[in-house]
Amino acid sequence: MNNYTKHTLSNGLELITVPLPHVDSVTVMVMVGAGSRYETKSTNGIAHFLEHMTFKGSQKRPSSLAISSEIDAIGGEFNAFTGKDHTGFYIKARAKHTPLLIDVLGDMILHPLLKPEEIEREKGVIIEEINMYEDTPMRHIGDVYENLLYGDTPLGWDTAGKAEIIRKITRQDFVNYINDLYKPNNAIIVVAGRVHSSQFVVEKLIEKTLSDWKKGVTKQYIKQSDKQDKGALKINYKKTEQAHIALGVRAYSLDHPKKYALSILSAILGGGMSSRLFIEVRERRGLAYYVHADASQDWLIMFMQMHHNIRMWVISLFRQELM
């Protein structure tokens, strides 16, 4: 286990420093407690949309090209991602560029320009991303399963949103979302790699760069019930040669003491090429290309694909392995 330090800065931002002296690079990541579970019906997809917009121009770098060319010029890589309860941004480059990495990330997150014309242009990009996911059953099956679990709630909605909602999102919607959630006391910054040996130096660098990020009250999400008293089924029809199946059961939360046993069960069922489902479904019967299990986010779930004519038979195999 690598040594690391945690410290809360004066504005409430939590800093985690992970020294890795054997590498010559540094990764700076900012995680904000702002994901799709904080959205409303009229703003579903805005967390992911905002992630895109932070790359479209900031106060110091007024265009996407200005941002990307500065990182490309030092051989760095950068990206972002959006989940149900968080949005993450990161940049990786040689350690000597650490001040620049912090400055670029801070500028993108704190001062996105949100130009109306860029918002309108990016709507097309987001909608095509939504179409791509919906046209990829292997990717889309997870969204369908979450909708079955959580129904018509923020946790049950697609993180990318719906095209008809994306088209209506305005600049003011972004401003409201940022004001509600993008606070330093609702974020974590991680600096990992060949960081300065003095924690004090890293802290001062971040304090100086992010000095205008002020703490404040953040919006709370509505807790969802996980109660279920009977089985549930959801079928999402699309004309394809294959059927993709997700079969799951509610299980332990991430802080439950039995979560490790659940992880072992997941590995036994579908964690590798020697797992029970892989051997039974693929190796012995040749019914599918991919089959695997996963234990996370309060459930144990098994995924696979097969020709649509044999789906009921394969489901019965799933059940046999669980009994």
XYZ file of N, CA and C in Angstrom, residues 78-239:
486
model
N -5.490 14.102 -20.910
C -6.518 14.574 -19.990
C -7.876 14.097 -20.447
N -8.765 13.956 -19.484
C -10.108 13.479 -19.787
C -10.991 13.730 -18.575
N -12.246 13.307 -18.673
C -13.200 13.467 -17.574
C -14.251 12.372 -17.677
N -15.014 12.194 -16.629
C -16.036 11.157 -16.601
C -17.132 11.559 -15.621
N -18.332 11.062 -15.863
C -19.484 11.389 -15.022
C -20.162 10.112 -14.551
N -20.477 10.049 -13.267
C -21.185 8.911 -12.707
C -22.484 9.357 -12.057
N -23.066 8.473 -11.291
C -24.324 8.791 -10.618
C -24.138 9.825 -9.508
N -22.987 9.780 -8.819
C -22.808 10.683 -7.681
C -21.551 11.536 -7.754
N -20.858 11.535 -8.884
C -19.630 12.317 -8.979
C -19.303 12.649 -10.433
N -18.462 13.652 -10.603
C -17.839 13.952 -11.886
C -16.346 14.114 -11.624
N -15.535 13.494 -12.466
C -14.093 13.536 -12.275
C -13.377 14.137 -13.469
N -12.311 14.882 -13.190
C -11.481 15.508 -14.221
C -10.023 15.192 -13.891
N -9.221 14.828 -14.897
C -7.821 14.541 -14.586
C -6.901 14.931 -15.733
N -5.654 15.217 -15.373
C -4.589 15.470 -16.338
C -3.341 14.747 -15.849
N -2.617 14.125 -16.784
C -1.372 13.436 -16.462
C -0.267 13.956 -17.369
N 0.890 14.246 -16.803
C 2.045 14.711 -17.575
C 3.300 14.533 -16.730
N 4.438 14.960 -17.264
C 5.680 14.887 -16.495
C 5.563 15.744 -15.234
N 6.245 15.296 -14.196
C 6.100 15.921 -12.879
C 6.466 17.400 -12.875
N 7.394 17.802 -13.720
C 7.818 19.202 -13.721
C 6.702 20.150 -14.152
N 5.638 19.600 -14.738
C 4.523 20.429 -15.200
C 3.378 20.494 -14.185
N 3.600 20.014 -12.968
C 2.528 19.970 -11.966
C 1.812 21.311 -11.777
N 2.508 22.435 -11.642
C 1.790 23.714 -11.487
C 0.849 24.009 -12.652
N 1.281 23.671 -13.871
C 0.431 23.907 -15.039
C -0.804 23.013 -15.001
N -0.638 21.758 -14.616
C -1.773 20.830 -14.567
C -2.835 21.332 -13.596
N -2.406 21.785 -12.438
C -3.345 22.305 -11.439
C -4.032 23.561 -11.961
N -3.279 24.403 -12.638
C -3.842 25.645 -13.165
C -4.879 25.369 -14.250
N -4.574 24.449 -15.161
C -5.515 24.127 -16.246
C -6.797 23.529 -15.684
N -6.666 22.546 -14.781
C -7.861 21.925 -14.198
C -8.692 22.940 -13.428
N -8.033 23.755 -12.621
C -8.757 24.765 -11.854
C -9.486 25.742 -12.744
N -8.843 26.158 -13.820
C -9.453 27.101 -14.759
C -10.668 26.489 -15.445
N -10.552 25.221 -15.847
C -11.664 24.540 -16.520
C -12.870 24.378 -15.601
N -12.610 23.988 -14.351
C -13.701 23.667 -13.433
C -14.328 24.914 -12.816
N -13.494 25.890 -12.482
C -13.997 27.090 -11.813
C -14.509 28.145 -12.779
N -13.940 28.199 -13.985
C -14.255 29.304 -14.885
C -14.611 28.854 -16.302
N -15.515 27.896 -16.469
C -15.928 27.544 -17.828
C -16.718 28.698 -18.443
N -16.459 28.988 -19.705
C -17.127 30.132 -20.335
C -18.595 29.860 -20.634
N -18.927 28.617 -20.959
C -20.322 28.248 -21.251
C -20.923 29.170 -22.311
N -20.220 29.330 -23.403
C -20.718 30.180 -24.487
C -21.986 29.565 -25.075
N -23.045 30.377 -25.246
C -24.301 29.834 -25.777
C -24.131 29.098 -27.097
N -23.276 29.628 -27.985
C -23.096 28.963 -29.278
C -22.388 27.617 -29.125
N -21.491 27.519 -28.129
C -20.822 26.243 -27.874
C -21.791 25.240 -27.258
N -22.679 25.731 -26.406
C -23.695 24.858 -25.810
C -24.568 24.250 -26.897
N -25.022 25.086 -27.822
C -25.882 24.597 -28.901
C -25.146 23.588 -29.775
N -23.879 23.859 -30.070
C -23.098 22.948 -30.904
C -22.871 21.613 -30.195
N -22.591 21.683 -28.893
C -22.291 20.462 -28.142
C -23.521 19.589 -27.937
N -24.699 20.172 -28.039
C -25.919 19.365 -27.929
C -25.929 18.257 -28.969
N -25.469 18.570 -30.168
C -25.403 17.549 -31.212
C -24.446 16.429 -30.854
N -23.323 16.780 -30.238
C -22.337 15.783 -29.818
C -22.929 14.868 -28.746
N -23.581 15.470 -27.757
C -24.180 14.696 -26.666
C -25.251 13.749 -27.204
N -26.095 14.247 -28.080
C -27.178 13.420 -28.628
C -26.616 12.245 -29.415
N -25.538 12.465 -30.169
C -24.925 11.355 -30.897
C -24.266 10.362 -29.944
N -23.756 10.845 -28.818
C -23.210 9.936 -27.810
C -24.329 9.075 -27.226
N -25.474 9.688 -26.958
C -26.632 8.935 -26.470
C -27.032 7.868 -27.481
N -27.101 8.259 -28.767
C -27.457 7.306 -29.824
C -26.456 6.157 -29.892
N -25.177 6.480 -29.725
C -24.134 5.452 -29.767
C -24.352 4.422 -28.661
N -24.643 4.901 -27.439
C -24.873 3.976 -26.332
C -26.109 3.110 -26.581
N -27.167 3.728 -27.076
C -28.402 2.979 -27.302
C -28.266 1.989 -28.450
N -27.324 2.235 -29.362
C -27.074 1.314 -30.469
C -26.035 0.258 -30.115
N -25.567 0.258 -28.873
C -24.571 -0.716 -28.418
C -25.166 -1.507 -27.257
N -25.867 -2.601 -27.548
C -26.568 -3.338 -26.488
C -25.677 -3.752 -25.324
N -24.427 -4.129 -25.601
C -23.529 -4.531 -24.525
C -23.325 -3.397 -23.529
N -23.330 -2.167 -24.023
C -23.181 -0.986 -23.164
C -24.524 -0.571 -22.558
N -25.580 -0.684 -23.344
C -26.885 -0.163 -22.933
C -27.576 -1.047 -21.899
N -27.230 -2.325 -21.853
C -27.920 -3.238 -20.949
C -27.780 -2.810 -19.488
N -26.639 -2.210 -19.144
C -26.455 -1.734 -17.775
C -27.414 -0.615 -17.420
N -27.664 0.288 -18.378
C -28.618 1.375 -18.147
C -30.035 0.834 -17.976
N -30.382 -0.160 -18.786
C -31.714 -0.771 -18.692
C -31.887 -1.434 -17.325
N -30.845 -2.102 -16.859
C -30.913 -2.773 -15.558
C -31.074 -1.762 -14.423
N -30.335 -0.660 -14.476
C -30.451 0.361 -13.431
C -31.838 0.990 -13.434
N -32.425 1.150 -14.601
C -33.780 1.682 -14.673
C -34.779 0.720 -14.040
N -34.549 -0.575 -14.220
C -35.407 -1.577 -13.583
C -35.261 -1.516 -12.065
N -34.038 -1.325 -11.582
C -33.788 -1.276 -10.140
C -34.401 -0.047 -9.483
N -34.193 1.120 -10.103
C -34.522 2.386 -9.446
C -35.711 3.118 -10.054
N -36.213 2.626 -11.175
C -37.418 3.206 -11.757
C -37.252 4.643 -12.214
N -38.330 5.392 -12.120
C -38.349 6.774 -12.606
C -37.812 7.723 -11.537
N -36.540 7.545 -11.215
C -35.841 8.385 -10.242
C -34.485 8.755 -10.848
N -33.784 9.730 -10.271
C -32.472 10.094 -10.824
C -31.508 8.918 -10.947
N -31.532 7.976 -10.003
C -30.647 6.818 -10.105
C -31.055 5.888 -11.243
N -32.313 5.934 -11.633
C -32.796 5.077 -12.710
C -32.701 5.701 -14.087
N -32.393 6.990 -14.144
C -32.268 7.662 -15.442
C -30.873 7.463 -16.014
N -30.770 7.536 -17.345
C -29.467 7.446 -17.997
C -28.619 8.660 -17.630
N -27.350 8.437 -17.322
C -26.454 9.539 -16.970
C -26.314 10.533 -18.111
N -26.325 10.047 -19.341
C -26.181 10.940 -20.500
C -27.453 11.731 -20.785
N -28.584 11.307 -20.221
C -29.839 12.021 -20.432
C -30.604 11.529 -21.642
N -31.643 12.254 -21.981
C -32.464 11.973 -23.153
C -32.345 13.126 -24.138
N -32.399 12.804 -25.417
C -32.195 13.820 -26.457
C -33.159 14.990 -26.308
N -34.418 14.697 -26.003
C -35.416 15.767 -25.922
C -35.140 16.716 -24.752
N -34.507 16.223 -23.699
C -34.149 17.080 -22.565
C -32.878 17.863 -22.869
N -31.895 17.198 -23.456
C -30.629 17.857 -23.806
C -30.885 19.070 -24.693
N -31.799 18.953 -25.623
C -32.084 20.060 -26.554
C -32.587 21.307 -25.828
N -33.170 21.149 -24.638
C -33.783 22.277 -23.929
C -32.875 22.900 -22.866
N -31.730 22.295 -22.583
C -30.852 22.813 -21.527
C -30.249 24.148 -21.944
N -30.245 25.106 -21.011
C -29.764 26.461 -21.290
C -28.512 26.775 -20.469
N -27.906 27.888 -20.788
C -26.733 28.331 -20.035
C -27.087 28.541 -18.560
N -28.264 29.093 -18.291
C -28.661 29.335 -16.910
C -28.810 28.030 -16.135
N -29.233 26.963 -16.810
C -29.307 25.653 -16.160
C -27.922 25.218 -15.676
N -26.906 25.442 -16.506
C -25.535 25.111 -16.106
C -25.095 25.952 -14.909
N -25.374 27.240 -14.964
C -24.990 28.143 -13.875
C -25.640 27.695 -12.567
N -26.916 27.355 -12.622
C -27.625 26.899 -11.421
C -27.014 25.607 -10.875
N -26.679 24.687 -11.772
C -26.114 23.404 -11.356
C -24.749 23.603 -10.697
N -23.932 24.464 -11.286
C -22.618 24.765 -10.709
C -22.770 25.405 -9.333
N -23.670 26.364 -9.224
C -23.885 27.048 -7.941
C -24.386 26.096 -6.858
N -25.138 25.079 -7.261
C -25.679 24.121 -6.299
C -24.636 23.132 -5.787
N -23.674 22.747 -6.639
C -22.834 21.600 -6.302
C -21.329 21.812 -6.410
N -20.890 22.699 -7.263
C -19.446 22.846 -7.486
C -18.829 23.760 -6.426
N -18.693 23.194 -5.221
C -18.095 23.883 -4.082
C -16.857 23.104 -3.636
N -15.828 23.782 -3.137
C -14.621 23.058 -2.713
C -14.877 22.079 -1.579
N -15.828 22.384 -0.715
C -16.161 21.469 0.372
C -17.003 20.291 -0.101
N -17.242 20.216 -1.416
C -17.931 19.083 -2.030
C -17.025 18.440 -3.081
N -15.712 18.578 -2.884
C -14.762 18.091 -3.885
C -13.504 17.546 -3.225
N -12.773 16.759 -3.983
C -11.486 16.202 -3.564
C -10.498 16.407 -4.701
N -9.286 16.811 -4.383
C -8.224 16.878 -5.379
C -7.141 15.888 -4.979
N -6.716 15.089 -5.940
C -5.684 14.079 -5.706
C -4.482 14.401 -6.584
N -3.313 14.414 -5.978
C -2.062 14.603 -6.714
C -1.213 13.361 -6.458
N -0.976 12.567 -7.514
C -0.254 11.304 -7.359
C 0.887 11.230 -8.361
N 2.024 10.734 -7.902
C 3.189 10.608 -8.772
C 4.416 11.186 -8.100
N 5.303 11.725 -8.905
C 6.521 12.322 -8.340
C 6.197 13.734 -7.858
N 5.520 13.809 -6.744
C 5.156 15.100 -6.172
C 6.289 15.590 -5.286
N 6.246 16.857 -4.958
C 7.284 17.448 -4.107
C 7.301 16.748 -2.758
N 8.476 16.531 -2.228
C 8.606 15.797 -0.962
C 7.930 16.510 0.204
N 7.729 17.812 0.059
C 7.086 18.568 1.130
C 5.596 18.728 0.847
N 4.762 18.187 1.728
C 3.314 18.342 1.604
C 2.939 19.816 1.617
N 3.663 20.594 2.371
C 3.383 22.026 2.496
C 3.481 22.724 1.144
N 4.458 22.352 0.331
C 4.641 22.977 -0.983
C 3.438 22.699 -1.879
N 2.959 21.456 -1.886
C 1.800 21.088 -2.706
C 0.560 21.842 -2.240
N 0.365 21.903 -0.934
C -0.795 22.610 -0.389
C -0.788 24.077 -0.798
N 0.354 24.728 -0.662
C 0.446 26.145 -0.996
C 0.190 26.389 -2.475
N 0.676 25.482 -3.312
C 0.463 25.606 -4.751
C -1.025 25.537 -5.090
N -1.725 24.601 -4.477
C -3.160 24.454 -4.734
C -3.947 25.598 -4.110
N -3.588 25.990 -2.901
C -4.257 27.127 -2.245
C -4.162 28.378 -3.122
N -2.989 28.618 -3.681
C -2.776 29.802 -4.508
C -3.575 29.724 -5.805
N -3.554 28.557 -6.446
C -4.214 28.399 -7.742
C -5.733 28.427 -7.614
N -6.260 27.853 -6.537
C -7.713 27.732 -6.369
C -8.234 28.654 -5.273
N -7.564 29.767 -5.068
C -7.912 30.671 -3.964
C -9.298 31.288 -4.104
N -9.809 31.420 -5.333
C -11.121 32.050 -5.513
C -12.264 31.032 -5.514
N -11.978 29.783 -5.161
C -13.029 28.767 -5.047
C -13.549 28.808 -3.619
N -14.750 29.336 -3.444
C -15.297 29.583 -2.113
C -16.235 28.459 -1.678
N -16.115 28.085 -0.400
C -16.983 27.041 0.133
C -18.415 27.537 0.252
N -19.349 26.608 0.344
C -20.751 26.986 0.467
C -21.627 25.776 0.706
N -22.906 26.014 0.864
C -23.882 24.945 1.075
C -24.165 24.271 -0.265
N -24.209 22.950 -0.270
C -24.458 22.214 -1.505
C -25.811 21.513 -1.457
N -26.346 21.289 -2.629
C -27.635 20.617 -2.762
C -27.499 19.148 -2.364
N -28.510 18.601 -1.697
C -28.515 17.201 -1.305
C -29.394 16.393 -2.256
N -29.021 15.159 -2.480
C -29.836 14.308 -3.340
C -30.944 13.647 -2.527
N -31.974 13.200 -3.218
C -33.086 12.502 -2.578
C -32.729 11.021 -2.466
N -32.742 10.482 -1.266
C -32.391 9.080 -1.077
C -33.462 8.172 -1.670
N -32.993 7.104 -2.322
C -33.897 6.171 -2.981
C -34.093 4.928 -2.124
N -35.283 4.393 -2.139
C -35.567 3.172 -1.396
C -35.021 1.964 -2.154
N -34.452 1.008 -1.420
C -33.960 -0.212 -2.057
C -34.823 -1.415 -1.680
N -36.019 -1.148 -1.189
C -36.916 -2.229 -0.807
C -37.538 -2.865 -2.054
N -37.633 -4.191 -2.016
C -38.227 -4.932 -3.126
C -38.842 -6.200 -2.574
N -40.112 -6.459 -2.883
C -40.779 -7.627 -2.317
C -41.130 -8.685 -3.355
N -40.770 -8.461 -4.621
C -41.008 -9.469 -5.653
C -40.055 -9.231 -6.818
N -39.929 -10.259 -7.659
C -39.046 -10.157 -8.810
C -39.531 -9.117 -9.807
N -38.628 -8.648 -10.635
C -38.971 -7.627 -11.626
C -38.302 -7.957 -12.954
N -38.972 -7.592 -14.036
C -38.488 -7.884 -15.382
C -38.644 -6.657 -16.261
N -37.650 -6.387 -17.072
C -37.734 -5.300 -18.043
C -37.152 -5.791 -19.361
N -37.895 -5.605 -20.439
C -37.452 -6.008 -21.772
C -37.322 -4.767 -22.639
N -36.171 -4.594 -23.220
C -35.911 -3.462 -24.113
C -35.684 -4.036 -25.511
N -36.666 -3.869 -26.380
C -36.602 -4.533 -27.690
C -35.828 -3.708 -28.704
N -34.938 -4.382 -29.433
C -34.232 -3.796 -30.557
C -33.950 -4.931 -31.535
N -34.134 -4.685 -32.805
C -33.990 -5.736 -33.802
C -32.513 -6.041 -34.039
